[in-house]
Amino acid sequence: MGERDVSLEPHVANVVEDYIRGPNRHDVTDEYGRKPLITTQYGRPSLTTIQNWIYRITRPCEMGEACPHDEDPTTCEAAGNDGASKCPSSLSPHPVRTGSITALRDAGTPRQVVSDRGDVSEKILEKHYDKASKRQRMRRRRDHIPEEL
Protein backbone atom coordinates (compact mmCIF):
# COMPACT_ATOMS: atom_id res chain seq x y z
CA MET A 1 0.00 0.00 0.00
CA GLY A 2 1.12 3.50 -0.74
CA GLU A 3 1.62 6.19 1.82
CA ARG A 4 0.95 9.86 1.16
CA ASP A 5 -0.19 13.07 2.82
CA VAL A 6 -3.92 13.63 2.28
CA SER A 7 -5.68 16.94 2.80
CA LEU A 8 -8.86 16.71 4.87
CA GLU A 9 -11.77 19.09 5.22
CA PRO A 10 -11.88 20.60 8.75
CA HIS A 11 -15.00 18.63 9.77
CA VAL A 12 -13.34 15.37 8.68
CA ALA A 13 -10.13 16.30 10.50
CA ASN A 14 -12.21 16.88 13.65
CA VAL A 15 -13.69 13.39 13.40
CA VAL A 16 -10.21 11.89 12.96
CA GLU A 17 -8.89 13.86 15.95
CA ASP A 18 -11.83 12.68 18.07
CA TYR A 19 -11.07 9.08 17.07
CA ILE A 20 -7.37 9.46 17.93
CA ARG A 21 -8.22 10.85 21.37
CA GLY A 22 -11.11 8.44 21.96
CA PRO A 23 -11.25 5.12 23.79
CA ASN A 24 -11.56 2.90 20.68
CA ARG A 25 -8.11 3.59 19.27
CA HIS A 26 -5.27 1.56 20.72
CA ASP A 27 -1.89 3.20 21.31
CA VAL A 28 0.26 0.75 19.33
CA THR A 29 3.42 0.89 17.26
CA ASP A 30 4.03 -1.29 14.21
CA GLU A 31 7.19 -3.23 13.39
CA TYR A 32 8.68 -0.12 11.72
CA GLY A 33 8.14 2.16 14.72
CA ARG A 34 5.12 3.89 13.17
CA LYS A 35 1.86 4.61 14.97
CA PRO A 36 -0.95 3.52 12.63
CA LEU A 37 -4.09 5.63 12.48
CA ILE A 38 -6.46 2.66 12.37
CA THR A 39 -5.65 0.12 15.08
CA THR A 40 -6.70 -3.05 16.83
CA GLN A 41 -5.54 -4.23 20.23
CA TYR A 42 -2.88 -6.22 18.33
CA GLY A 43 -1.59 -3.33 16.24
CA ARG A 44 -2.25 -2.42 12.62
CA PRO A 45 -5.30 -4.29 11.27
CA SER A 46 -4.68 -6.81 8.51
CA LEU A 47 -6.27 -6.34 5.11
CA THR A 48 -8.65 -9.21 5.93
CA THR A 49 -9.73 -7.45 9.12
CA ILE A 50 -10.47 -4.24 7.23
CA GLN A 51 -12.37 -6.21 4.60
CA ASN A 52 -14.49 -7.86 7.30
CA TRP A 53 -15.22 -4.45 8.89
CA ILE A 54 -16.47 -3.12 5.53
CA TYR A 55 -18.65 -6.20 4.97
CA ARG A 56 -20.20 -5.67 8.41
CA ILE A 57 -20.93 -1.95 8.19
CA THR A 58 -22.39 -2.09 4.67
CA ARG A 59 -25.21 -4.49 5.63
CA PRO A 60 -28.57 -2.67 5.80
CA CYS A 61 -29.44 -4.34 9.13
CA GLU A 62 -26.19 -3.02 10.64
CA MET A 63 -27.30 0.49 9.73
CA GLY A 64 -30.72 0.03 11.35
CA GLU A 65 -32.54 -0.46 8.06
CA ALA A 66 -34.99 -3.21 7.19
CA CYS A 67 -33.58 -6.21 5.38
CA PRO A 68 -34.23 -5.94 1.62
CA HIS A 69 -33.89 -9.73 1.39
CA ASP A 70 -36.79 -10.53 3.71
CA GLU A 71 -34.51 -12.04 6.36
CA ASP A 72 -35.06 -11.84 10.10
CA PRO A 73 -31.85 -10.38 11.60
CA THR A 74 -32.23 -12.65 14.65
CA THR A 75 -31.97 -15.79 12.50
CA CYS A 76 -30.14 -14.61 9.37
CA GLU A 77 -26.73 -16.25 8.90
CA ALA A 78 -25.37 -12.98 7.50
CA ALA A 79 -26.42 -10.93 10.54
CA GLY A 80 -23.56 -12.17 12.70
CA ASN A 81 -20.06 -10.78 12.30
CA ASP A 82 -18.70 -14.05 10.90
CA GLY A 83 -21.33 -14.17 8.14
CA ALA A 84 -21.36 -10.53 7.09
CA SER A 85 -19.93 -11.28 3.64
CA LYS A 86 -22.86 -13.62 2.95
CA CYS A 87 -25.32 -10.73 2.92
CA PRO A 88 -26.21 -9.91 -0.70
CA SER A 89 -26.16 -6.21 0.19
CA SER A 90 -22.76 -6.11 1.88
CA LEU A 91 -19.85 -4.61 0.00
CA SER A 92 -16.15 -5.32 -0.04
CA PRO A 93 -13.69 -2.41 0.25
CA HIS A 94 -13.21 -2.26 -3.52
CA PRO A 95 -16.64 -0.76 -4.35
CA VAL A 96 -16.08 1.80 -1.59
CA ARG A 97 -12.80 2.81 -3.28
CA THR A 98 -14.41 2.75 -6.72
CA GLY A 99 -17.29 4.93 -5.52
CA SER A 100 -14.91 7.41 -3.97
CA ILE A 101 -12.87 7.69 -7.16
CA THR A 102 -15.98 8.08 -9.32
CA ALA A 103 -17.42 10.72 -6.98
CA LEU A 104 -14.17 12.72 -7.12
CA ARG A 105 -14.11 12.56 -10.91
CA ASP A 106 -17.81 13.51 -11.14
CA ALA A 107 -17.12 16.51 -8.91
CA GLY A 108 -14.60 17.71 -11.49
CA THR A 109 -11.42 16.59 -9.78
CA PRO A 110 -8.74 16.21 -12.47
CA ARG A 111 -7.67 12.66 -13.31
CA GLN A 112 -4.06 13.31 -12.21
CA VAL A 113 -5.18 14.55 -8.78
CA VAL A 114 -7.43 11.52 -8.22
CA SER A 115 -4.61 9.27 -9.43
CA ASP A 116 -2.19 10.76 -6.90
CA ARG A 117 -4.70 10.67 -4.05
CA GLY A 118 -5.76 7.07 -4.76
CA ASP A 119 -2.22 5.85 -5.49
CA VAL A 120 -3.33 4.43 -8.83
CA SER A 121 -2.09 5.16 -12.34
CA GLU A 122 -4.34 7.26 -14.56
CA LYS A 123 -4.66 4.37 -17.01
CA ILE A 124 -5.77 1.90 -14.32
CA LEU A 125 -8.00 4.56 -12.75
CA GLU A 126 -9.96 5.01 -15.98
CA LYS A 127 -10.04 1.31 -16.84
CA HIS A 128 -10.96 -0.23 -13.48
CA TYR A 129 -12.02 2.37 -10.92
CA ASP A 130 -13.93 5.19 -12.52
CA LYS A 131 -17.39 3.69 -13.06
CA ALA A 132 -18.90 6.73 -14.75
CA SER A 133 -21.26 6.10 -17.64
CA LYS A 134 -20.44 7.31 -21.15
CA ARG A 135 -22.86 10.20 -20.58
CA GLN A 136 -21.14 11.18 -17.31
CA ARG A 137 -17.77 11.14 -19.08
CA MET A 138 -19.21 13.31 -21.86
CA ARG A 139 -20.40 15.86 -19.30
CA ARG A 140 -16.96 15.97 -17.70
CA ARG A 141 -15.30 16.64 -21.06
CA ARG A 142 -17.85 19.35 -21.89
CA ASP A 143 -16.70 21.40 -18.90
CA HIS A 144 -13.20 21.62 -20.38
CA ILE A 145 -13.94 22.21 -24.06
CA PRO A 146 -14.67 25.74 -25.28
CA GLU A 147 -18.09 26.22 -26.90
CA GLU A 148 -16.66 28.10 -29.85
CA LEU A 149 -13.59 26.89 -31.63
Coordinates of C-alpha atoms in Angstrom, one line a residue:
M1 CA 0.0 0.0 0.0
G2 CA 1.1 3.5 -0.7
E3 CA 1.6 6.2 1.8
R4 CA 0.9 9.9 1.2
D5 CA -0.2 13.1 2.8
V6 CA -3.9 13.6 2.3
S7 CA -5.7 16.9 2.8
L8 CA -8.9 16.7 4.9
E9 CA -11.8 19.1 5.2
P10 CA -11.9 20.6 8.8
H11 CA -15.0 18.6 9.8
V12 CA -13.3 15.4 8.7
A13 CA -10.1 16.3 10.5
N14 CA -12.2 16.9 13.6
V15 CA -13.7 13.4 13.4
V16 CA -10.2 11.9 13.0
E17 CA -8.9 13.9 15.9
D18 CA -11.8 12.7 18.1
Y19 CA -11.1 9.1 17.1
I20 CA -7.4 9.5 17.9
R21 CA -8.2 10.8 21.4
G22 CA -11.1 8.4 22.0
P23 CA -11.2 5.1 23.8
N24 CA -11.6 2.9 20.7
R25 CA -8.1 3.6 19.3
H26 CA -5.3 1.6 20.7
D27 CA -1.9 3.2 21.3
V28 CA 0.3 0.7 19.3
T29 CA 3.4 0.9 17.3
D30 CA 4.0 -1.3 14.2
E31 CA 7.2 -3.2 13.4
Y32 CA 8.7 -0.1 11.7
G33 CA 8.1 2.2 14.7
R34 CA 5.1 3.9 13.2
K35 CA 1.9 4.6 15.0
P36 CA -0.9 3.5 12.6
L37 CA -4.1 5.6 12.5
I38 CA -6.5 2.7 12.4
T39 CA -5.6 0.1 15.1
T40 CA -6.7 -3.0 16.8
Q41 CA -5.5 -4.2 20.2
Y42 CA -2.9 -6.2 18.3
G43 CA -1.6 -3.3 16.2
R44 CA -2.3 -2.4 12.6
P45 CA -5.3 -4.3 11.3
S46 CA -4.7 -6.8 8.5
L47 CA -6.3 -6.3 5.1
T48 CA -8.6 -9.2 5.9
T49 CA -9.7 -7.5 9.1
I50 CA -10.5 -4.2 7.2
Q51 CA -12.4 -6.2 4.6
N52 CA -14.5 -7.9 7.3
W53 CA -15.2 -4.5 8.9
I54 CA -16.5 -3.1 5.5
Y55 CA -18.7 -6.2 5.0
R56 CA -20.2 -5.7 8.4
I57 CA -20.9 -2.0 8.2
T58 CA -22.4 -2.1 4.7
R59 CA -25.2 -4.5 5.6
P60 CA -28.6 -2.7 5.8
C61 CA -29.4 -4.3 9.1
E62 CA -26.2 -3.0 10.6
M63 CA -27.3 0.5 9.7
G64 CA -30.7 0.0 11.4
E65 CA -32.5 -0.5 8.1
A66 CA -35.0 -3.2 7.2
C67 CA -33.6 -6.2 5.4
P68 CA -34.2 -5.9 1.6
H69 CA -33.9 -9.7 1.4
D70 CA -36.8 -10.5 3.7
E71 CA -34.5 -12.0 6.4
D72 CA -35.1 -11.8 10.1
P73 CA -31.9 -10.4 11.6
T74 CA -32.2 -12.6 14.6
T75 CA -32.0 -15.8 12.5
C76 CA -30.1 -14.6 9.4
E77 CA -26.7 -16.2 8.9
A78 CA -25.4 -13.0 7.5
A79 CA -26.4 -10.9 10.5
G80 CA -23.6 -12.2 12.7
N81 CA -20.1 -10.8 12.3
D82 CA -18.7 -14.0 10.9
G83 CA -21.3 -14.2 8.1
A84 CA -21.4 -10.5 7.1
S85 CA -19.9 -11.3 3.6
K86 CA -22.9 -13.6 3.0
C87 CA -25.3 -10.7 2.9
P88 CA -26.2 -9.9 -0.7
S89 CA -26.2 -6.2 0.2
S90 CA -22.8 -6.1 1.9
L91 CA -19.8 -4.6 0.0
S92 CA -16.1 -5.3 0.0
P93 CA -13.7 -2.4 0.3
H94 CA -13.2 -2.3 -3.5
P95 CA -16.6 -0.8 -4.4
V96 CA -16.1 1.8 -1.6
R97 CA -12.8 2.8 -3.3
T98 CA -14.4 2.7 -6.7
G99 CA -17.3 4.9 -5.5
S100 CA -14.9 7.4 -4.0
I101 CA -12.9 7.7 -7.2
T102 CA -16.0 8.1 -9.3
A103 CA -17.4 10.7 -7.0
L104 CA -14.2 12.7 -7.1
R105 CA -14.1 12.6 -10.9
D106 CA -17.8 13.5 -11.1
A107 CA -17.1 16.5 -8.9
G108 CA -14.6 17.7 -11.5
T109 CA -11.4 16.6 -9.8
P110 CA -8.7 16.2 -12.5
R111 CA -7.7 12.7 -13.3
Q112 CA -4.1 13.3 -12.2
V113 CA -5.2 14.6 -8.8
V114 CA -7.4 11.5 -8.2
S115 CA -4.6 9.3 -9.4
D116 CA -2.2 10.8 -6.9
R117 CA -4.7 10.7 -4.1
G118 CA -5.8 7.1 -4.8
D119 CA -2.2 5.9 -5.5
V120 CA -3.3 4.4 -8.8
S121 CA -2.1 5.2 -12.3
E122 CA -4.3 7.3 -14.6
K123 CA -4.7 4.4 -17.0
I124 CA -5.8 1.9 -14.3
L125 CA -8.0 4.6 -12.8
E126 CA -10.0 5.0 -16.0
K127 CA -10.0 1.3 -16.8
H128 CA -11.0 -0.2 -13.5
Y129 CA -12.0 2.4 -10.9
D130 CA -13.9 5.2 -12.5
K131 CA -17.4 3.7 -13.1
A132 CA -18.9 6.7 -14.7
S133 CA -21.3 6.1 -17.6
K134 CA -20.4 7.3 -21.1
R135 CA -22.9 10.2 -20.6
Q136 CA -21.1 11.2 -17.3
R137 CA -17.8 11.1 -19.1
M138 CA -19.2 13.3 -21.9
R139 CA -20.4 15.9 -19.3
R140 CA -17.0 16.0 -17.7
R141 CA -15.3 16.6 -21.1
R142 CA -17.9 19.3 -21.9
D143 CA -16.7 21.4 -18.9
H144 CA -13.2 21.6 -20.4
I145 CA -13.9 22.2 -24.1
P146 CA -14.7 25.7 -25.3
E147 CA -18.1 26.2 -26.9
E148 CA -16.7 28.1 -29.8
L149 CA -13.6 26.9 -31.6

